[in-house]
Short mmCIF file of C-alpha atoms in Angstrom, two decimals:
data_model
loop_
_atom_site.label_atom_id
_atom_site.label_comp_id
_atom_site.label_asym_id
_atom_site.label_seq_id
_atom_site.Cartn_x
_atom_site.Cartn_y
_atom_site.Cartn_z
CA UNK A 1 13.28 -4.67 9.48
CA UNK A 2 10.83 -5.38 6.50
CA UNK A 3 10.87 -8.55 4.71
CA UNK A 4 8.97 -8.42 1.44
CA UNK A 5 7.51 -11.87 0.56
CA UNK A 6 8.16 -12.54 4.08
CA UNK A 7 5.41 -15.25 4.28
CA UNK A 8 7.04 -17.43 1.79
CA UNK A 9 9.45 -20.36 2.10
CA UNK A 10 12.62 -18.56 2.83
CA UNK A 11 10.96 -15.44 4.22
CA UNK A 12 9.26 -17.37 7.04
CA UNK A 13 12.28 -19.09 8.12
CA UNK A 14 14.48 -15.96 7.82
CA UNK A 15 11.96 -13.90 9.91
CA UNK A 16 12.06 -16.55 12.70
CA UNK A 17 15.85 -16.39 12.96
CA UNK A 18 16.07 -12.62 12.93
CA UNK A 19 13.42 -12.45 15.69
CA UNK A 20 15.63 -14.86 17.92
CA UNK A 21 18.50 -12.44 17.05
CA UNK A 22 16.53 -9.72 18.70
CA UNK A 23 15.33 -7.74 15.55
CA UNK A 24 12.08 -6.31 15.19
CA UNK A 25 10.52 -7.94 11.98
CA UNK A 26 7.69 -6.94 9.62
CA UNK A 27 6.66 -8.93 6.56
CA UNK A 28 4.93 -7.67 3.48
CA UNK A 29 3.14 -10.43 1.35
CA UNK A 30 0.26 -10.94 -0.99
CA UNK A 31 -0.27 -14.43 -0.29
CA UNK A 32 -0.43 -15.47 -3.88
CA UNK A 33 -2.81 -18.38 -4.06
CA UNK A 34 -0.09 -20.24 -6.36
CA UNK A 35 2.07 -20.44 -3.07
CA UNK A 36 -0.48 -20.01 -0.29
CA UNK A 37 -3.43 -21.99 -1.49
CA UNK A 38 -5.69 -21.20 1.34
CA UNK A 39 -4.94 -17.55 1.11
CA UNK A 40 -3.89 -17.59 4.86
CA UNK A 41 -0.92 -16.43 6.71
CA UNK A 42 1.34 -19.73 6.98
CA UNK A 43 1.49 -21.37 10.29
CA UNK A 44 5.25 -21.33 10.34
CA UNK A 45 5.23 -17.70 10.34
CA UNK A 46 6.19 -16.39 13.73
CA UNK A 47 3.37 -14.57 15.36
CA UNK A 48 5.91 -12.03 16.70
CA UNK A 49 6.20 -10.77 12.99
CA UNK A 50 4.29 -7.80 12.18
CA UNK A 51 2.09 -8.78 9.06
CA UNK A 52 1.07 -6.72 6.05
CA UNK A 53 -1.27 -8.20 3.41
CA UNK A 54 0.06 -5.95 0.61
CA UNK A 55 0.91 -6.39 -3.08
CA UNK A 56 4.40 -5.28 -3.68
CA UNK A 57 3.18 -3.64 -6.90
CA UNK A 58 0.71 -1.57 -4.90
CA UNK A 59 2.31 1.75 -4.36
CA UNK A 60 -0.21 3.24 -2.05
CA UNK A 61 -0.22 -0.11 0.07
CA UNK A 62 3.70 -0.21 0.26
CA UNK A 63 3.85 3.41 1.24
CA UNK A 64 1.41 2.91 4.00
CA UNK A 65 3.70 0.01 5.35
CA UNK A 66 6.93 1.92 5.07
CA UNK A 67 5.35 4.94 6.85
CA UNK A 68 4.25 2.53 9.75
CA UNK A 69 7.35 0.69 10.03
CA UNK A 70 10.03 2.85 8.83
CA UNK A 71 12.78 -0.02 8.52
CA UNK A 72 16.36 0.53 8.70
CA UNK A 73 16.84 -2.71 6.65
CA UNK A 74 14.84 -4.04 3.70
CA UNK A 75 15.08 -7.63 2.58
CA UNK A 76 13.57 -7.90 -0.75
CA UNK A 77 12.41 -11.51 -1.39
CA UNK A 78 8.98 -10.92 -3.20
CA UNK A 79 8.99 -12.29 -6.67
CA UNK A 80 7.37 -14.75 -9.06
CA UNK A 81 9.68 -17.62 -9.50
CA UNK A 82 8.60 -20.02 -12.23
CA UNK A 83 11.10 -20.37 -14.96
CA UNK A 84 9.08 -21.95 -17.49
CA UNK A 85 5.93 -20.15 -16.42
CA UNK A 86 7.78 -16.90 -16.94
CA UNK A 87 8.05 -17.62 -20.69
CA UNK A 88 4.23 -17.89 -21.04
CA UNK A 89 3.29 -15.34 -18.44
CA UNK A 90 6.05 -12.68 -19.06
CA UNK A 91 3.92 -9.64 -18.02
CA UNK A 92 3.21 -11.24 -14.70
CA UNK A 93 6.87 -11.77 -13.96
CA UNK A 94 7.75 -8.41 -15.20
CA UNK A 95 5.06 -6.77 -13.18
CA UNK A 96 5.78 -8.37 -9.83
CA UNK A 97 9.64 -8.71 -10.09
CA UNK A 98 10.74 -5.54 -12.13
CA UNK A 99 7.67 -3.06 -11.26
CA UNK A 100 7.37 -4.36 -7.90
CA UNK A 101 11.00 -3.50 -7.25
CA UNK A 102 10.48 0.05 -8.79
CA UNK A 103 7.31 0.38 -6.61
CA UNK A 104 9.24 -0.11 -3.43
CA UNK A 105 11.81 2.34 -4.28
CA UNK A 106 9.28 4.92 -5.23
CA UNK A 107 7.39 4.35 -1.99
CA UNK A 108 10.70 5.06 -0.18
CA UNK A 109 11.18 8.11 -2.18
CA UNK A 110 7.37 9.40 -1.34
CA UNK A 111 7.78 8.58 2.30
CA UNK A 112 11.13 10.32 2.44
CA UNK A 113 12.46 7.11 4.26
CA UNK A 114 15.76 5.88 3.02
CA UNK A 115 16.94 2.44 4.85
CA UNK A 116 20.45 1.77 5.77
CA UNK A 117 20.85 -1.41 4.12
CA UNK A 118 18.97 -3.35 1.17
CA UNK A 119 19.27 -7.00 0.60
CA UNK A 120 18.22 -8.73 -2.36
CA UNK A 121 17.46 -12.57 -3.02
CA UNK A 122 18.61 -12.94 -6.41
CA UNK A 123 19.03 -16.10 -8.25
CA UNK A 124 21.60 -18.34 -10.26
CA UNK A 125 19.47 -17.98 -13.03
CA UNK A 126 20.81 -14.72 -14.11
CA UNK A 127 23.87 -16.64 -15.42
CA UNK A 128 21.77 -18.63 -18.13
CA UNK A 129 23.62 -21.29 -19.67
CA UNK A 130 26.68 -20.18 -18.15
CA UNK A 131 30.59 -20.52 -19.19
CA UNK A 132 31.80 -24.05 -20.15
CA UNK A 133 35.37 -25.14 -21.08
CA UNK A 134 36.35 -27.54 -23.62
CA UNK A 135 38.53 -30.51 -22.74
CA UNK A 136 42.12 -29.24 -22.84
CA UNK A 137 40.88 -26.07 -24.29
CA UNK A 138 39.16 -22.70 -24.00
CA UNK A 139 36.37 -21.42 -22.12
CA UNK A 140 33.08 -20.11 -23.81
CA UNK A 141 29.74 -19.04 -23.08
CA UNK A 142 27.11 -21.48 -23.95
CA UNK A 143 24.04 -19.91 -26.06
CA UNK A 144 20.56 -20.34 -25.05
CA UNK A 145 19.04 -23.84 -25.64
CA UNK A 146 16.19 -23.59 -28.16
CA UNK A 147 13.09 -25.68 -28.93
CA UNK A 148 14.79 -27.02 -31.98
CA UNK A 149 17.80 -28.18 -30.30
CA UNK A 150 16.03 -29.85 -27.32
CA UNK A 151 13.73 -31.73 -29.55
CA UNK A 152 16.91 -33.02 -31.16
CA UNK A 153 18.21 -34.07 -27.70
CA UNK A 154 20.96 -31.86 -27.98
CA UNK A 155 21.42 -31.41 -24.40
CA UNK A 156 25.15 -30.20 -23.68
CA UNK A 157 26.39 -27.11 -25.61
CA UNK A 158 28.99 -27.32 -28.50
CA UNK A 159 32.14 -25.60 -27.97
CA UNK A 160 34.24 -23.77 -30.55
CA UNK A 161 35.87 -26.98 -31.44
CA UNK A 162 32.82 -28.58 -32.65
CA UNK A 163 30.56 -31.52 -31.35
CA UNK A 164 33.30 -34.29 -30.82
CA UNK A 165 35.26 -32.36 -28.10
CA UNK A 166 33.89 -32.89 -24.60
CA UNK A 167 32.74 -29.70 -22.58
CA UNK A 168 32.23 -29.34 -18.88
CA UNK A 169 30.47 -26.51 -17.07
CA UNK A 170 32.48 -23.88 -15.03
CA UNK A 171 31.01 -22.67 -11.68
CA UNK A 172 28.82 -19.68 -11.54
CA UNK A 173 30.95 -16.84 -9.92
CA UNK A 174 29.96 -13.27 -9.51
CA UNK A 175 32.61 -11.12 -11.12
CA UNK A 176 33.99 -13.89 -13.19
CA UNK A 177 31.13 -15.23 -15.17
CA UNK A 178 28.94 -12.76 -17.15
CA UNK A 179 25.06 -12.97 -16.39
CA UNK A 180 23.33 -14.01 -19.78
CA UNK A 181 19.62 -14.71 -18.63
CA UNK A 182 17.97 -17.74 -20.73
CA UNK A 183 14.50 -16.99 -19.24
CA UNK A 184 12.17 -14.04 -18.60
CA UNK A 185 12.26 -15.02 -15.02
CA UNK A 186 16.25 -14.60 -15.02
CA UNK A 187 16.01 -11.59 -16.82
CA UNK A 188 13.66 -10.03 -14.31
CA UNK A 189 16.12 -10.87 -11.45
CA UNK A 190 19.03 -9.42 -13.25
CA UNK A 191 16.84 -6.14 -13.75
CA UNK A 192 16.16 -6.25 -9.93
CA UNK A 193 19.86 -6.28 -9.24
CA UNK A 194 20.58 -3.28 -11.63
CA UNK A 195 17.53 -1.33 -10.28
CA UNK A 196 18.68 -1.59 -6.81
CA UNK A 197 22.26 -0.96 -7.47
CA UNK A 198 21.37 2.33 -9.35
CA UNK A 199 19.20 3.51 -6.56
CA UNK A 200 21.30 2.59 -3.65
CA UNK A 201 24.38 3.98 -5.14
CA UNK A 202 22.61 7.40 -5.75
CA UNK A 203 20.99 7.41 -2.24
CA UNK A 204 24.29 6.24 -0.44
CA UNK A 205 22.57 3.04 0.70
CA UNK A 206 24.36 -0.25 1.41
CA UNK A 207 23.40 -2.99 -0.96
CA UNK A 208 24.02 -6.78 -0.62
CA UNK A 209 22.87 -9.14 -3.41
CA UNK A 210 22.99 -13.05 -2.73
CA UNK A 211 22.53 -14.99 -5.89
CA UNK A 212 21.03 -18.32 -4.61
CA UNK A 213 21.34 -21.61 -6.07
CA UNK A 214 18.40 -24.20 -5.76
CA UNK A 215 17.00 -23.79 -2.49
CA UNK A 216 15.22 -26.56 -0.72
CA UNK A 217 13.96 -27.82 2.60
CA UNK A 218 10.96 -28.44 4.68
CA UNK A 219 8.28 -25.96 4.34
CA UNK A 220 8.47 -25.47 0.66
CA UNK A 221 5.01 -24.92 -0.97
CA UNK A 222 3.34 -28.40 -1.77
CA UNK A 223 0.62 -26.89 -3.82
CA UNK A 224 2.86 -24.83 -6.38
CA UNK A 225 3.74 -26.86 -9.41
CA UNK A 226 6.78 -24.32 -9.88
CA UNK A 227 8.19 -25.28 -6.43
CA UNK A 228 11.59 -26.80 -6.08
CA UNK A 229 12.27 -30.11 -8.04
CA UNK A 230 13.21 -31.82 -4.83
CA UNK A 231 9.83 -30.99 -3.08
CA UNK A 232 8.07 -32.33 -6.27
CA UNK A 233 10.28 -35.49 -6.18
CA UNK A 234 9.68 -36.16 -2.57
CA UNK A 235 5.84 -35.93 -3.11
CA UNK A 236 5.66 -38.13 -6.21
CA UNK A 237 8.09 -40.77 -4.43
CA UNK A 238 6.28 -40.82 -1.34
CA UNK A 239 3.05 -41.48 -3.42
CA UNK A 240 4.75 -44.51 -4.87
CA UNK A 241 5.26 -43.09 -8.23
CA UNK A 242 8.31 -43.42 -10.48
CA UNK A 243 10.19 -40.35 -10.70
CA UNK A 244 10.45 -38.76 -14.16
CA UNK A 245 13.94 -37.63 -14.92
CA UNK A 246 14.20 -34.88 -17.64
CA UNK A 247 16.66 -34.79 -20.53
CA UNK A 248 19.27 -37.52 -20.11
CA UNK A 249 19.42 -37.38 -16.43
CA UNK A 250 22.70 -35.36 -16.38
CA UNK A 251 21.04 -31.86 -15.83
CA UNK A 252 23.27 -30.40 -13.13
CA UNK A 253 22.26 -28.43 -9.99
CA UNK A 254 23.46 -27.09 -6.72
CA UNK A 255 20.95 -27.95 -3.93
CA UNK A 256 21.40 -25.79 -0.94
CA UNK A 257 19.31 -26.18 2.11
CA UNK A 258 17.19 -23.35 3.41
CA UNK A 259 18.87 -23.19 6.65
CA UNK A 260 22.12 -22.46 5.13
CA UNK A 261 20.37 -19.64 3.09
CA UNK A 262 19.10 -18.14 6.23
CA UNK A 263 22.52 -18.24 7.65
CA UNK A 264 23.67 -16.53 4.85
CA UNK A 265 21.39 -13.75 5.01
CA UNK A 266 22.03 -13.27 8.73
CA UNK A 267 25.75 -13.08 7.87
CA UNK A 268 25.20 -10.47 5.00
CA UNK A 269 23.28 -8.29 7.77
CA UNK A 270 26.21 -8.64 10.25
CA UNK A 271 28.75 -7.79 7.63
CA UNK A 272 30.85 -4.88 8.79
CA UNK A 273 32.13 -3.70 5.46
CA UNK A 274 30.10 -1.02 3.99
CA UNK A 275 30.53 -1.55 0.07
CA UNK A 276 28.27 -3.33 -2.09
CA UNK A 277 28.18 -7.08 -1.85
CA UNK A 278 27.47 -9.49 -4.53
CA UNK A 279 28.04 -13.00 -3.78
CA UNK A 280 26.85 -16.53 -4.83
CA UNK A 281 25.25 -19.02 -2.20
CA UNK A 282 24.89 -22.77 -2.65
CA UNK A 283 26.35 -25.97 -1.59
CA UNK A 284 29.29 -26.09 -3.72
CA UNK A 285 28.40 -29.70 -4.67
CA UNK A 286 27.13 -29.96 -8.27
CA UNK A 287 24.55 -32.86 -8.51
CA UNK A 288 22.70 -34.46 -11.46
CA UNK A 289 18.95 -34.89 -11.58
CA UNK A 290 19.36 -38.49 -11.79
CA UNK A 291 21.65 -38.67 -8.62
CA UNK A 292 19.27 -36.57 -6.58
CA UNK A 293 16.03 -38.48 -8.06
CA UNK A 294 17.81 -41.88 -6.99
CA UNK A 295 18.50 -40.58 -3.49
CA UNK A 296 14.95 -39.35 -2.98
CA UNK A 297 13.68 -42.49 -4.37
CA UNK A 298 15.77 -44.54 -1.98
CA UNK A 299 14.90 -42.70 1.18
CA UNK A 300 11.08 -42.84 0.29
CA UNK A 301 11.09 -46.45 -0.87
CA UNK A 302 9.83 -45.60 -4.03
CA UNK A 303 10.78 -47.38 -7.64
CA UNK A 304 13.86 -46.58 -9.45
CA UNK A 305 13.68 -43.29 -11.32
CA UNK A 306 13.25 -43.31 -15.12
CA UNK A 307 15.04 -40.92 -17.48
CA UNK A 308 12.25 -39.71 -19.88
CA UNK A 309 14.09 -37.55 -22.36
CA UNK A 310 11.53 -34.83 -21.57
CA UNK A 311 12.52 -31.27 -21.30
CA UNK A 312 11.36 -27.87 -20.10
CA UNK A 313 11.99 -24.76 -22.27
CA UNK A 314 13.93 -22.00 -20.25
CA UNK A 315 15.89 -24.58 -18.22
CA UNK A 316 19.56 -24.22 -18.25
CA UNK A 317 21.82 -27.54 -18.60
CA UNK A 318 23.95 -26.90 -15.68
CA UNK A 319 23.98 -24.65 -12.75
CA UNK A 320 26.53 -24.73 -9.72
CA UNK A 321 28.92 -22.57 -7.84
CA UNK A 322 31.91 -22.43 -5.77
CA UNK A 323 31.22 -21.03 -2.13
CA UNK A 324 34.78 -19.77 -1.53
CA UNK A 325 33.81 -16.21 -2.28
CA UNK A 326 30.91 -16.51 0.21
CA UNK A 327 33.41 -17.99 2.99
CA UNK A 328 35.86 -15.07 2.28
CA UNK A 329 33.37 -12.11 2.21
CA UNK A 330 30.60 -13.28 4.59
CA UNK A 331 32.42 -15.78 6.82
CA UNK A 332 29.68 -18.16 5.86
CA UNK A 333 29.80 -21.94 4.87
CA UNK A 334 27.13 -24.41 4.06
CA UNK A 335 26.49 -27.04 6.84
CA UNK A 336 23.69 -29.34 5.64
CA UNK A 337 24.48 -32.19 3.46
CA UNK A 338 22.21 -33.17 0.49
CA UNK A 339 21.39 -36.45 2.07
CA UNK A 340 20.58 -35.30 5.61
CA UNK A 341 18.41 -32.37 3.89
CA UNK A 342 16.59 -34.64 1.74
CA UNK A 343 15.93 -37.09 4.41
CA UNK A 344 14.43 -34.06 6.64
CA UNK A 345 12.56 -33.17 3.49
CA UNK A 346 11.01 -36.76 3.00
CA UNK A 347 10.03 -36.69 6.78
CA UNK A 348 8.30 -33.34 6.59
CA UNK A 349 6.37 -34.31 3.36
CA UNK A 350 5.34 -37.55 4.78
CA UNK A 351 3.98 -35.89 7.83
CA UNK A 352 2.20 -33.21 6.08
CA UNK A 353 -1.51 -33.11 5.33
CA UNK A 354 -1.13 -32.35 1.49
CA UNK A 355 -3.70 -34.49 -0.14
CA UNK A 356 -2.44 -34.09 -3.74
CA UNK A 357 0.67 -34.60 -5.90
CA UNK A 358 1.53 -31.64 -8.11
CA UNK A 359 2.63 -31.88 -11.66
CA UNK A 360 5.99 -30.66 -12.40
CA UNK A 361 5.52 -27.68 -14.72
#
């Protein structure tokens, strides 16, 4: 089994779990300094995993790895992930996420090795602003929030009946809600899905796509300013800083613990059905940023968070899912509560040797 981006936050934990399951695991990773500040293989990557320091956009390098490993399963995690960063470094995100995916496919063709199963870590970002519902009325797709609207603090979308009618977001569900990317990053993740679906269908390869909500947990990069907001909050809170909560504090997210994400990938690997899989993975519990910031501050003994009204272009207002489809199709369900996961995260950050607090990008 080959895991691209396998030295990352999810990949390191997934490789350890798969090794315990008895799989042979090789990881391919470029060890980008934004994630791996020291340029070294992470200490939490199992020594039993084969290691290949290769850029996923390097066709010759990827081909060499495939010739050596000849994996029956490829888990594709390699990606640039900064939502806001993707708006100012679009070529970088397009090169790694899109060209990196086509490079992987070309390397398979050049080696004549077609795996049995491809698994992609996609993102809830593909839904963009998603689908909303007016109070007592119809559903509608919210347009992308532009700089002018955000500057005027127009946080929630306006439904067909006008600004006086309250609106609420609907759960993001594959096959029910259309993908409408609101950032370059989101567009590249949807492109990955389309590319792999087209290639896998033509080659007779089984494809599983997991659209992940906001993943968090111990081990997330402490040096990366584009890391998950819970990890940034934890570092700031433990430094005694007041947490800055963007917009009006009511940005909605679905935080899913990394252990539950790893479990979902293991379920997808064991799935007996041969058809393609497209499913959402989250906690199923929507939480506002103010709620989670208050929780983190309380656990860390930090001051009460402050809602600043600041915003970030490319961020969507609401993102959450319903896990019933994952239960039905994978026999999977999240097990880690937000409070227990946040408590674990705080403990890990406290015990880490990080010497600085990154600024949220």
